[in-house]
Amino acid sequence: MVDATMKSDAAVARGRQSSSLQRTFQRKSTIAFLMTLPLILLIAVLVIYPAFYAVHLATLNKTMERYVGFSNFLFLFKRETFWMVVWQSCIFAITAVIFKAIIGFIVAHLVHNIPSKGQRKWRGMLLIPWVIPPAMSTLAWLWLFDPSYSAFNWIFERVGISPIPWLGDVYWARFCVILVNVWIGAPFFMIMYLAALKSVPEQLYEAAKIDGANWWQTMRFVTIPMMRNIIAITALFSTIVTFANFDIVRVLTRGDPLDQTHVFATWAFRVGIEGGDIPLGASVSLFMVPILTIGAIFILRDIVKRGNEA
Amino acid sequence: MTAAASTGAVAVHPKYGSMSSDRRWALRWSYFFLILFAIFFLTPPVYMLITSLKTSQEISAITNPWWVYNPTLDNYRELLTSNQYLRFFLNSSIVSVSVVTITMLISVPAAFALSRMKFWGSTLLGTGVFLTYLIPETLLFIPLFKMMAVFNDLTGISLINRWWVLLILYPTLTVPFCTWIMIGYFASIPKELDEAALIDGATWTQTLTKIFIPVALPGLIAATIFAFTVSWAQFLYPLAFTTSESQLVLPVGIITTLIKGDVFNWGQIMTGALLGAAPPLIIYAFLMDYYIAGLTAGATKG
């Protein structure tokens, strides 16, 4: 009897304790859930849902009344412009990212080399292309590439080089969109690499110097391994952004001459919004997904790795 | 002992001298190449400024395009008194400031909850937020466009061709990244700080407003700058969703109204673009460190 009351007392005490614990736990998680609710709603309604809706749209006919399965995709596969867009998007993204990475790497080293009191000024000046909204700075390039008043051609004329048809010729136009992309994106690489360079401990360089390492060996065995993660993340991130780029091609060439400079985003806009064929436009933009997914998986892996190291 | 040290110093000295001359040459080359890159990076904005100071006659004359012979502020005067251009500027300002506010109201509490109050699915949601940031707007604009049309059919509320539709669309670009960097900043605050506050009887809301926001203020400024520059520069959404001149924001407004057919009034286009680039440039000039912190946070804070 006594034993039983004691037991039940203990049980009640334990019960009270656990229920109050449970309540606080519930309260905390409820508050947390409410705090994240707007975020969850935003992502669900305006990102996740449209992403799947795009897949649904891609299976409809032009008037969006009839389910047509894969025929939008099959139609695209038969069009020459589509394959051109695939090529152009890949060449555009790969070339631009490689040059951005190289220029960013070089400039980061140059800035890192000079005395630290001047570094701030140089860094600030060199980041300006990244700060100007791309649509506006591309207008400046459009004017520099103007067919009759190109300021570059004016200089070329003075030194005896024949004028270049910047945006009139297919290959030059492709070169121009890549050049502008490199111009806008290289400063971003520079800033990231500079941050990475600053985070390499000075002792490592001292140790390398004592061991008699030359410039190349220091670079190969100290700098690059220490920066590897940031190099990878920046390059992957930039690949995604460049591959999905819209502003530069749209302002500079609008896909001309003869649709030869279109990338996925601008062609999807041309077909889907301007051409009024939303399902076909959605199908075009969906072709970006595989590359974006690959990029995202690698970035995520690198970031998780980084998190584990820290 | 002293003798040994001094001979050592004498022996080392010439070598040290040559190293320092190597170093001086390396420095000169560094400056040389930096100047080359600076020319490459600064030519377009400088050329914008040069053109904006010219009259149309001077632009179409065959003179040195890199020099201004008769500088004039006419282009600036004309644009800053044009109701149309001021309308674009006002639209851009309203949209950007509202988007910054909306972004902060959504992402700061969410980042706080995700970094401090572990709950079911919070880790997954944190990763999900980052992945969302990687989804480009060029993938979503077509389905979103159609969604707006369907919404119009269902409710009769037309969202297309209204500037405030951008207030719904821009947060999809700003919120994921701002939440992500705020998670990083909040996670770097020592746990003892908020534990002490909770023991003293502060509620979660008080902990957020009285402790986390003040301590993570640099991160908050960085996120604000990011949200502002992204919404100021966004080009695809306004191009796809707004068409009437009264609804346009700056980037689209300049491109669609100042370019009339084949007539390019380059003096005004460059002035408009330069003035349009001014707000982000001014913010950058004064808050460069925060700007750069926000830029590098994505990869270094993870």
Coordinates of C-alpha atoms in Angstrom, one line a residue:
Chain A
M1 CA 0.0 0.0 0.0
V2 CA 2.6 2.4 1.1
D3 CA 4.8 1.2 -1.6
A4 CA 2.0 1.7 -4.2
T5 CA 1.4 5.3 -3.1
M6 CA 5.0 6.1 -3.2
K7 CA 5.3 4.6 -6.6
S8 CA 2.3 6.5 -7.9
D9 CA 3.6 9.7 -6.3
A10 CA 6.9 9.2 -8.2
A11 CA 5.0 8.4 -11.3
V12 CA 3.0 11.6 -11.0
A13 CA 6.1 13.6 -10.3
R14 CA 7.8 12.1 -13.3
G15 CA 4.7 12.6 -15.3
R16 CA 4.4 16.3 -14.4
Q17 CA 8.1 16.8 -15.1
S18 CA 7.9 15.2 -18.5
S19 CA 4.7 16.9 -19.5
S20 CA 6.1 20.3 -18.6
L21 CA 9.3 19.5 -20.4
Q22 CA 7.2 18.3 -23.3
R23 CA 5.2 21.5 -23.2
T24 CA 8.2 23.8 -23.3
F25 CA 9.6 21.6 -26.1
Q26 CA 6.4 21.9 -28.0
R27 CA 6.3 25.6 -27.4
K28 CA 9.8 26.1 -28.6
S29 CA 9.3 24.1 -31.7
T30 CA 6.0 25.8 -32.4
I31 CA 7.6 29.2 -32.2
A32 CA 10.4 28.0 -34.4
F33 CA 8.0 26.7 -36.9
L34 CA 6.0 29.9 -36.9
M35 CA 9.2 31.9 -37.4
T36 CA 10.2 29.8 -40.5
L37 CA 6.6 29.5 -41.8
P38 CA 6.9 32.6 -44.2
L39 CA 10.1 31.2 -45.6
I40 CA 8.6 27.8 -46.1
L41 CA 5.5 29.3 -47.8
L42 CA 7.6 31.5 -50.0
I43 CA 9.8 28.6 -51.2
A44 CA 6.9 26.2 -51.6
V45 CA 4.6 28.6 -53.5
L46 CA 7.1 30.6 -55.6
V47 CA 10.0 28.2 -56.1
I48 CA 9.1 24.5 -55.7
Y49 CA 5.6 24.7 -57.1
P50 CA 6.7 26.7 -60.3
A51 CA 9.6 24.3 -60.8
F52 CA 7.2 21.4 -61.0
Y53 CA 4.6 23.4 -62.8
A54 CA 7.2 24.0 -65.5
V55 CA 7.4 20.3 -66.1
H56 CA 3.6 20.1 -66.4
L57 CA 3.6 23.1 -68.8
A58 CA 6.2 21.4 -70.9
T59 CA 3.8 18.6 -71.7
L60 CA 1.0 20.8 -73.0
N61 CA 0.3 22.0 -76.5
K62 CA 0.7 25.7 -77.5
T63 CA -2.8 26.7 -76.4
M64 CA -2.3 24.8 -73.2
E65 CA -5.5 22.8 -73.6
R66 CA -4.2 19.4 -74.5
Y67 CA -1.7 17.0 -73.0
V68 CA 0.9 16.2 -75.7
G69 CA 3.5 14.2 -73.7
F70 CA 7.0 14.6 -75.0
S71 CA 6.2 16.1 -78.3
N72 CA 7.5 19.6 -77.3
F73 CA 10.9 18.0 -76.6
L74 CA 10.8 15.9 -79.8
F75 CA 10.0 19.1 -81.7
L76 CA 13.0 20.8 -80.1
F77 CA 15.3 18.0 -81.0
K78 CA 14.4 18.4 -84.6
R79 CA 15.2 22.1 -84.7
E80 CA 18.7 23.2 -85.6
T81 CA 18.4 26.4 -83.5
F82 CA 17.9 24.2 -80.4
W83 CA 21.2 22.3 -80.9
M84 CA 22.9 25.6 -81.6
V85 CA 21.5 27.0 -78.3
V86 CA 22.8 23.9 -76.5
W87 CA 26.3 24.4 -77.9
Q88 CA 26.3 28.1 -77.5
S89 CA 25.2 27.8 -73.8
C90 CA 27.9 25.3 -73.0
I91 CA 30.7 27.1 -74.8
F92 CA 29.5 30.4 -73.3
A93 CA 29.5 29.1 -69.8
I94 CA 32.6 27.0 -69.9
T95 CA 34.8 29.6 -71.7
A96 CA 33.5 32.4 -69.5
V97 CA 34.1 30.6 -66.2
I98 CA 37.6 29.5 -67.2
F99 CA 38.6 33.0 -68.1
K100 CA 36.9 34.5 -65.1
A101 CA 38.8 32.0 -62.9
I102 CA 42.1 32.7 -64.5
I103 CA 41.8 36.5 -64.4
G104 CA 40.4 36.4 -60.9
F105 CA 43.3 34.3 -59.7
I106 CA 45.9 36.5 -61.3
V107 CA 44.4 39.7 -60.1
A108 CA 43.9 38.3 -56.6
H109 CA 47.7 37.5 -56.5
L110 CA 48.6 40.9 -57.8
V111 CA 46.6 42.7 -55.2
H112 CA 47.9 40.3 -52.5
N113 CA 51.5 41.1 -53.6
I114 CA 51.4 44.9 -53.1
P115 CA 51.8 46.5 -49.7
S116 CA 48.6 46.0 -47.6
K117 CA 47.8 49.7 -47.2
G118 CA 47.2 50.1 -50.9
Q119 CA 45.2 46.9 -51.2
R120 CA 41.9 48.3 -50.1
K121 CA 42.0 51.0 -52.7
W122 CA 42.8 48.6 -55.6
R123 CA 40.3 46.0 -54.4
G124 CA 37.6 48.6 -54.2
M125 CA 38.4 49.9 -57.7
L126 CA 38.6 46.4 -59.3
L127 CA 35.3 45.3 -58.0
I128 CA 33.3 48.1 -59.7
P129 CA 32.2 45.9 -62.7
W130 CA 30.5 43.6 -60.3
V131 CA 28.7 46.4 -58.5
I132 CA 27.1 48.1 -61.6
P133 CA 23.8 46.4 -62.5
P134 CA 24.6 44.1 -65.4
A135 CA 21.9 45.5 -67.6
M136 CA 23.4 49.0 -67.3
S137 CA 27.0 48.1 -67.8
T138 CA 26.1 45.9 -70.8
L139 CA 24.6 49.1 -72.3
A140 CA 28.1 50.7 -72.1
W141 CA 29.6 47.7 -73.9
L142 CA 26.8 47.8 -76.5
W143 CA 27.9 51.4 -77.2
L144 CA 31.6 50.5 -77.3
F145 CA 30.7 47.8 -79.8
D146 CA 28.5 50.1 -81.9
P147 CA 28.7 49.3 -85.6
S148 CA 29.4 52.8 -86.8
Y149 CA 30.8 54.6 -83.7
S150 CA 32.7 51.8 -81.9
A151 CA 35.3 53.5 -79.8
F152 CA 37.5 50.4 -80.0
N153 CA 37.4 50.6 -83.8
W154 CA 38.4 54.2 -83.6
I155 CA 41.6 53.2 -81.7
F156 CA 42.1 50.3 -84.2
E157 CA 41.8 52.7 -87.1
R158 CA 44.5 54.9 -85.6
V159 CA 47.0 52.0 -85.2
G160 CA 46.1 50.7 -88.7
I161 CA 44.0 47.6 -87.8
S162 CA 40.8 47.2 -89.9
P163 CA 37.6 47.8 -88.0
I164 CA 36.0 44.7 -86.4
P165 CA 32.3 43.9 -86.9
W166 CA 31.8 43.3 -83.1
L167 CA 28.2 42.3 -83.0
G168 CA 27.5 41.9 -86.7
D169 CA 29.6 38.7 -87.2
V170 CA 28.5 35.5 -85.5
Y171 CA 31.9 34.6 -84.1
W172 CA 32.8 38.1 -83.0
A173 CA 29.3 38.4 -81.4
R174 CA 29.9 35.2 -79.5
F175 CA 33.3 36.5 -78.4
C176 CA 31.7 39.8 -77.2
V177 CA 29.1 38.2 -75.0
I178 CA 31.8 36.1 -73.4
L179 CA 34.1 39.1 -73.0
V180 CA 31.3 41.1 -71.2
N181 CA 30.5 38.1 -69.0
V182 CA 34.2 37.8 -68.1
W183 CA 34.4 41.5 -67.4
I184 CA 31.4 41.4 -65.0
G185 CA 32.3 38.1 -63.3
A186 CA 36.1 38.2 -62.9
P187 CA 36.0 40.7 -60.0
F188 CA 33.8 38.3 -58.0
F189 CA 36.4 35.6 -58.5
M190 CA 39.1 38.1 -57.5
I191 CA 37.4 38.9 -54.2
M192 CA 36.8 35.3 -53.3
Y193 CA 40.3 34.2 -54.1
L194 CA 41.7 37.2 -52.3
A195 CA 39.7 36.2 -49.2
A196 CA 41.1 32.7 -49.6
L197 CA 44.7 33.9 -50.0
K198 CA 44.4 36.0 -46.8
S199 CA 43.2 32.9 -44.9
V200 CA 46.4 30.9 -45.7
P201 CA 48.5 31.0 -42.5
E202 CA 51.8 32.9 -43.0
Q203 CA 53.7 30.1 -41.2
L204 CA 53.1 27.8 -44.1
Y205 CA 54.9 30.2 -46.5
E206 CA 57.7 30.6 -44.1
A207 CA 58.1 26.9 -43.7
A208 CA 58.1 26.5 -47.5
K209 CA 60.7 29.2 -47.8
I210 CA 63.0 27.5 -45.2
D211 CA 62.6 24.2 -47.1
G212 CA 63.9 26.0 -50.2
A213 CA 60.7 25.9 -52.2
N214 CA 60.7 28.0 -55.3
W215 CA 57.7 30.2 -56.4
W216 CA 56.1 27.4 -58.4
Q217 CA 56.4 24.8 -55.6
T218 CA 55.0 27.2 -53.1
M219 CA 52.0 27.8 -55.4
R220 CA 51.6 24.1 -56.2
F221 CA 52.0 22.7 -52.7
V222 CA 50.8 25.5 -50.4
T223 CA 48.6 28.1 -52.0
I224 CA 46.5 25.9 -54.3
P225 CA 45.8 23.1 -51.8
M226 CA 44.8 25.7 -49.2
M227 CA 42.5 27.5 -51.7
R228 CA 41.2 24.4 -53.4
N229 CA 37.8 24.4 -51.7
I230 CA 37.1 28.1 -52.4
I231 CA 38.3 27.7 -56.0
A232 CA 35.9 24.8 -56.5
I233 CA 32.9 26.5 -54.8
T234 CA 33.4 29.7 -56.7
A235 CA 33.8 28.0 -60.0
L236 CA 30.8 25.8 -59.6
F237 CA 28.7 28.6 -58.3
S238 CA 29.7 30.8 -61.3
T239 CA 29.1 28.0 -63.7
I240 CA 25.5 27.8 -62.5
V241 CA 25.0 31.6 -62.7
T242 CA 26.7 31.9 -66.1
F243 CA 24.8 29.0 -67.6
A244 CA 21.5 30.6 -66.6
N245 CA 22.6 34.1 -67.7
F246 CA 20.1 36.3 -69.3
D247 CA 20.9 40.0 -69.0
I248 CA 24.1 40.1 -71.1
V249 CA 23.0 38.3 -74.2
R250 CA 19.6 40.0 -74.1
V251 CA 20.9 43.5 -73.9
L252 CA 24.0 43.0 -76.1
T253 CA 22.7 40.9 -79.1
R254 CA 19.1 39.8 -78.3
G255 CA 20.3 36.5 -79.8
D256 CA 21.3 38.1 -83.1
P257 CA 22.9 37.7 -85.6
L258 CA 20.4 35.1 -86.9
D259 CA 19.7 33.7 -83.4
Q260 CA 23.3 32.5 -83.3
T261 CA 24.2 33.9 -79.9
H262 CA 21.1 32.7 -77.9
V263 CA 21.6 30.9 -74.7
F264 CA 18.9 28.8 -73.0
A265 CA 17.5 31.7 -70.9
T266 CA 17.2 34.2 -73.8
W267 CA 15.8 31.7 -76.2
A268 CA 13.3 30.5 -73.7
F269 CA 12.2 34.2 -73.3
R270 CA 12.0 34.7 -77.0
V271 CA 9.9 31.5 -77.6
G272 CA 7.9 31.6 -74.4
I273 CA 7.1 35.2 -73.6
E274 CA 7.7 37.0 -76.9
G275 CA 6.5 34.2 -79.1
G276 CA 3.6 33.3 -76.9
D277 CA 4.4 29.6 -76.8
I278 CA 4.7 29.1 -73.1
P279 CA 4.9 25.2 -73.1
L280 CA 7.8 25.3 -75.6
G281 CA 9.5 28.1 -73.6
A282 CA 9.2 26.0 -70.5
S283 CA 10.6 23.0 -72.3
V284 CA 13.6 25.0 -73.4
S285 CA 14.3 26.3 -69.9
L286 CA 14.0 22.8 -68.4
F287 CA 17.1 21.8 -70.3
M288 CA 19.1 23.9 -67.9
V289 CA 18.1 21.5 -65.0
P290 CA 20.6 18.7 -65.6
I291 CA 23.6 21.0 -65.5
L292 CA 22.3 23.0 -62.6
T293 CA 21.7 19.8 -60.6
I294 CA 25.2 18.6 -61.2
G295 CA 26.6 21.9 -60.1
A296 CA 24.4 22.0 -57.0
I297 CA 25.3 18.5 -55.9
F298 CA 29.0 19.3 -56.1
I299 CA 28.6 22.6 -54.3
L300 CA 26.6 21.0 -51.6
R301 CA 29.2 18.3 -51.2
D302 CA 32.0 20.9 -50.9
I303 CA 30.1 23.0 -48.4
V304 CA 29.2 20.0 -46.2
K305 CA 32.9 19.0 -46.3
R306 CA 33.9 22.5 -45.3
G307 CA 31.4 22.4 -42.5
N308 CA 32.9 19.1 -41.2
E309 CA 36.5 20.5 -41.4
A310 CA 35.6 23.6 -39.4
Chain B
M1 CA 80.0 35.8 -30.2
T2 CA 79.4 39.3 -31.3
A3 CA 82.0 38.9 -34.0
A4 CA 80.4 35.8 -35.3
A5 CA 77.0 37.6 -35.4
S6 CA 78.4 40.6 -37.2
T7 CA 80.3 38.5 -39.8
G8 CA 77.1 36.6 -40.3
A9 CA 75.2 39.8 -40.9
V10 CA 77.9 41.0 -43.4
A11 CA 77.7 37.7 -45.2
V12 CA 73.9 37.7 -45.4
H13 CA 73.6 41.4 -46.3
P14 CA 74.4 41.3 -50.0
K15 CA 72.0 38.4 -50.5
Y16 CA 69.3 40.2 -48.6
G17 CA 69.9 43.2 -50.8
S18 CA 69.4 41.3 -53.9
M19 CA 66.3 39.7 -52.6
S20 CA 64.9 43.1 -51.8
S21 CA 65.7 44.2 -55.3
D22 CA 63.9 41.1 -56.6
R23 CA 61.0 42.1 -54.4
R24 CA 61.1 45.6 -55.7
W25 CA 60.9 44.4 -59.3
A26 CA 58.1 42.0 -58.4
L27 CA 56.3 44.9 -56.9
R28 CA 56.8 47.0 -60.1
W29 CA 55.4 44.3 -62.3
S30 CA 52.5 43.8 -59.9
Y31 CA 51.6 47.5 -60.3
F32 CA 52.1 47.4 -64.0
F33 CA 49.7 44.5 -64.5
L34 CA 47.3 45.9 -61.9
I35 CA 47.1 49.1 -64.0
L36 CA 46.4 47.0 -67.1
F37 CA 43.6 45.1 -65.4
A38 CA 42.2 48.3 -63.9
I39 CA 42.1 49.8 -67.4
F40 CA 40.2 46.8 -68.6
F41 CA 37.8 46.9 -65.7
L42 CA 37.2 50.6 -65.7
T43 CA 36.9 51.4 -69.4
P44 CA 33.1 50.9 -69.8
P45 CA 32.1 53.0 -66.8
V46 CA 34.6 55.7 -67.7
Y47 CA 33.3 55.7 -71.3
M48 CA 29.7 55.9 -70.0
L49 CA 30.8 59.1 -68.1
I50 CA 32.5 60.5 -71.2
T51 CA 29.5 59.9 -73.5
S52 CA 27.1 61.3 -70.9
L53 CA 28.8 64.7 -71.0
K54 CA 28.5 65.0 -74.8
T55 CA 25.9 66.5 -77.0
S56 CA 24.2 64.4 -79.7
Q57 CA 26.1 66.5 -82.4
E58 CA 29.4 65.7 -80.8
I59 CA 28.6 62.0 -80.5
S60 CA 27.7 61.7 -84.2
A61 CA 30.6 63.8 -85.4
I62 CA 33.8 62.0 -86.4
T63 CA 36.0 63.1 -83.5
N64 CA 37.9 61.3 -80.8
P65 CA 35.3 59.3 -79.0
W66 CA 37.5 59.1 -75.9
W67 CA 37.6 62.9 -75.3
V68 CA 34.9 65.5 -74.5
Y69 CA 35.4 68.7 -76.5
N70 CA 32.4 70.6 -75.3
P71 CA 31.3 69.1 -71.9
T72 CA 27.7 69.7 -71.1
L73 CA 25.3 68.6 -68.4
D74 CA 22.3 68.8 -70.8
N75 CA 21.7 65.0 -70.7
Y76 CA 21.6 65.0 -66.9
R77 CA 19.3 68.0 -66.9
E78 CA 17.0 66.5 -69.4
L79 CA 16.7 63.1 -67.7
L80 CA 16.3 64.5 -64.2
T81 CA 13.4 66.8 -65.3
S82 CA 11.8 64.0 -67.4
N83 CA 8.7 62.7 -65.6
Q84 CA 9.2 59.3 -67.3
Y85 CA 12.7 58.8 -66.1
L86 CA 11.9 60.0 -62.6
R87 CA 9.0 57.6 -62.6
F88 CA 11.4 54.6 -63.4
F89 CA 13.7 55.8 -60.6
L90 CA 10.8 56.1 -58.1
N91 CA 9.5 52.6 -59.1
S92 CA 12.9 51.1 -58.7
S93 CA 13.3 52.8 -55.3
I94 CA 9.9 51.7 -54.0
V95 CA 10.4 48.2 -55.2
S96 CA 13.9 47.8 -53.8
V97 CA 13.2 49.3 -50.4
S98 CA 10.0 47.2 -50.0
V99 CA 11.8 44.1 -51.1
V100 CA 14.6 44.7 -48.6
T101 CA 12.0 45.1 -45.8
I102 CA 10.1 42.0 -46.8
T103 CA 13.3 40.0 -47.1
M104 CA 14.5 41.0 -43.7
L105 CA 11.1 40.3 -42.1
I106 CA 11.1 36.8 -43.5
S107 CA 14.7 35.8 -43.4
V108 CA 15.9 37.1 -40.0
P109 CA 13.4 35.2 -37.9
A110 CA 13.8 32.1 -40.1
A111 CA 17.6 32.2 -39.8
F112 CA 17.2 32.6 -36.0
A113 CA 14.9 29.6 -35.7
L114 CA 17.1 27.5 -38.0
S115 CA 20.4 28.3 -36.3
R116 CA 19.2 28.1 -32.6
M117 CA 15.9 26.3 -32.2
K118 CA 16.5 22.8 -33.5
F119 CA 13.2 21.3 -34.6
W120 CA 12.0 18.5 -36.8
G121 CA 13.4 19.0 -40.2
S122 CA 15.4 22.1 -39.4
T123 CA 18.7 20.8 -40.8
L124 CA 16.9 19.7 -44.0
L125 CA 15.3 23.1 -44.3
G126 CA 18.6 24.8 -43.9
T127 CA 20.1 22.8 -46.8
G128 CA 16.9 23.4 -48.8
V129 CA 17.3 27.1 -48.4
F130 CA 20.7 27.0 -49.8
L131 CA 19.6 24.8 -52.7
T132 CA 16.8 27.3 -53.5
Y133 CA 19.4 30.0 -53.8
L134 CA 21.0 28.0 -56.6
I135 CA 17.7 27.8 -58.7
P136 CA 18.1 30.7 -61.2
E137 CA 15.2 33.0 -62.0
T138 CA 15.6 32.1 -65.7
L139 CA 14.1 28.6 -64.8
L140 CA 11.1 30.0 -63.0
F141 CA 9.9 33.0 -65.0
I142 CA 7.8 31.1 -67.5
P143 CA 5.8 29.0 -65.0
L144 CA 5.5 32.0 -62.7
F145 CA 4.2 34.0 -65.7
K146 CA 1.6 31.3 -66.4
M147 CA 0.7 31.1 -62.7
M148 CA -0.1 34.8 -62.6
A149 CA -2.4 34.4 -65.6
V150 CA -4.2 31.4 -64.0
F151 CA -4.5 33.5 -60.8
N152 CA -6.1 36.3 -62.8
D153 CA -8.6 33.8 -64.3
L154 CA -9.5 32.5 -60.9
T155 CA -9.8 35.7 -58.8
G156 CA -10.0 38.5 -61.4
I157 CA -6.9 40.2 -59.8
S158 CA -4.5 41.0 -62.5
L159 CA -0.9 40.7 -61.4
I160 CA 0.8 41.1 -64.7
N161 CA 1.9 44.6 -65.7
R162 CA 1.7 46.0 -62.2
W163 CA 4.9 47.1 -60.6
W164 CA 4.0 45.5 -57.2
V165 CA 4.1 42.1 -58.7
L166 CA 7.8 42.5 -58.4
L167 CA 7.3 42.6 -54.6
I168 CA 6.1 39.0 -54.8
L169 CA 8.8 37.9 -57.3
Y170 CA 12.0 39.5 -56.0
P171 CA 11.9 37.9 -52.5
T172 CA 12.4 34.5 -54.2
L173 CA 15.9 35.8 -55.3
T174 CA 16.8 37.6 -52.0
V175 CA 15.3 35.6 -49.2
P176 CA 17.3 32.3 -49.6
F177 CA 20.7 33.9 -49.7
C178 CA 19.9 36.4 -46.9
T179 CA 18.6 33.5 -44.7
W180 CA 21.7 31.5 -45.5
I181 CA 24.2 34.2 -44.6
M182 CA 22.2 35.1 -41.5
I183 CA 22.2 31.5 -40.4
G184 CA 26.0 31.7 -40.6
Y185 CA 26.2 34.9 -38.6
F186 CA 23.8 33.7 -36.0
A187 CA 25.6 30.4 -35.6
S188 CA 28.8 32.2 -34.9
I189 CA 27.3 33.9 -31.8
P190 CA 28.3 32.0 -28.6
K191 CA 25.5 29.9 -27.2
E192 CA 26.3 31.2 -23.7
L193 CA 24.9 34.5 -24.7
D194 CA 21.4 33.4 -25.5
E195 CA 21.4 30.8 -22.7
A196 CA 22.1 33.5 -20.2
A197 CA 19.2 35.6 -21.7
L198 CA 16.8 32.6 -21.5
I199 CA 17.8 31.9 -17.9
D200 CA 17.1 35.6 -17.1
G201 CA 13.6 35.0 -18.4
A202 CA 13.8 36.5 -21.8
T203 CA 11.4 35.1 -24.4
W204 CA 12.6 33.9 -27.7
T205 CA 11.4 37.0 -29.4
Q206 CA 13.4 39.1 -26.9
T207 CA 16.5 37.0 -27.4
L208 CA 16.2 37.7 -31.1
T209 CA 15.6 41.4 -30.9
K210 CA 17.7 42.3 -27.9
I211 CA 20.7 40.0 -28.4
F212 CA 20.9 38.4 -31.9
I213 CA 20.1 41.4 -34.0
P214 CA 22.5 43.8 -32.3
V215 CA 25.3 41.3 -32.2
A216 CA 24.9 40.2 -35.8
L217 CA 24.4 43.7 -37.1
P218 CA 27.3 43.5 -39.5
G219 CA 25.7 40.4 -41.1
L220 CA 22.4 42.2 -41.1
I221 CA 23.9 45.1 -43.0
A222 CA 25.6 42.8 -45.5
A223 CA 22.3 41.0 -46.1
T224 CA 20.5 44.3 -46.5
I225 CA 23.0 45.5 -49.1
F226 CA 22.8 42.2 -51.0
A227 CA 19.0 42.3 -51.1
F228 CA 19.0 45.9 -52.2
T229 CA 21.6 45.5 -55.0
V230 CA 19.9 42.3 -56.3
S231 CA 16.4 44.0 -56.5
W232 CA 17.9 47.1 -58.0
A233 CA 19.7 45.2 -60.7
Q234 CA 17.0 42.6 -61.5
F235 CA 16.2 42.7 -65.2
L236 CA 14.4 39.5 -66.3
Y237 CA 11.4 39.7 -64.1
P238 CA 10.4 43.3 -64.8
L239 CA 11.1 42.6 -68.5
A240 CA 8.7 39.7 -68.6
F241 CA 6.0 40.9 -66.1
T242 CA 5.7 44.7 -66.8
T243 CA 5.2 46.5 -70.1
S244 CA 3.3 49.8 -69.5
E245 CA 5.7 52.7 -69.1
S246 CA 4.3 53.8 -65.8
Q247 CA 5.0 50.3 -64.3
L248 CA 8.6 49.9 -65.4
V249 CA 11.7 49.9 -63.2
L250 CA 15.0 51.5 -64.2
P251 CA 16.9 48.8 -66.1
V252 CA 14.0 47.9 -68.3
G253 CA 12.8 51.5 -68.6
I254 CA 16.1 52.7 -69.9
I255 CA 16.3 49.9 -72.5
T256 CA 12.7 50.1 -73.7
T257 CA 12.1 53.8 -73.8
L258 CA 15.4 55.5 -74.5
I259 CA 16.0 53.1 -77.4
K260 CA 13.4 54.2 -79.9
G261 CA 13.4 52.0 -82.9
D262 CA 16.7 52.3 -84.6
V263 CA 17.4 55.8 -83.2
F264 CA 19.8 55.4 -80.3
N265 CA 20.2 58.6 -78.3
W266 CA 23.5 57.4 -76.8
G267 CA 24.2 60.5 -74.7
Q268 CA 20.9 59.9 -72.8
I269 CA 21.2 56.2 -72.6
M270 CA 24.6 56.4 -71.0
T271 CA 23.4 59.1 -68.6
G272 CA 20.4 57.1 -67.7
A273 CA 22.5 54.0 -67.2
L274 CA 25.1 55.9 -65.1
L275 CA 22.4 57.4 -62.9
G276 CA 20.8 54.0 -62.6
A277 CA 24.1 52.5 -61.5
A278 CA 24.6 55.3 -59.0
P279 CA 22.7 54.0 -55.9
P280 CA 24.5 50.6 -55.8
L281 CA 27.8 52.4 -56.5
I282 CA 27.2 54.9 -53.7
I283 CA 26.3 52.2 -51.2
Y284 CA 29.4 50.3 -52.3
A285 CA 31.6 53.3 -51.8
F286 CA 30.5 53.9 -48.3
L287 CA 29.9 50.3 -47.1
M288 CA 32.5 48.4 -49.1
D289 CA 33.5 46.1 -46.2
Y290 CA 30.0 45.0 -45.6
Y291 CA 29.4 44.6 -49.3
I292 CA 32.4 42.3 -49.6
A293 CA 31.5 40.5 -46.4
G294 CA 28.2 39.6 -47.9
L295 CA 29.8 38.6 -51.1
T296 CA 32.2 36.2 -49.5
A297 CA 29.9 34.9 -46.8
G298 CA 28.1 32.5 -49.1
A299 CA 31.2 30.3 -49.5
T300 CA 33.2 31.0 -46.4
K301 CA 30.5 30.8 -43.8
G302 CA 29.1 27.5 -44.7

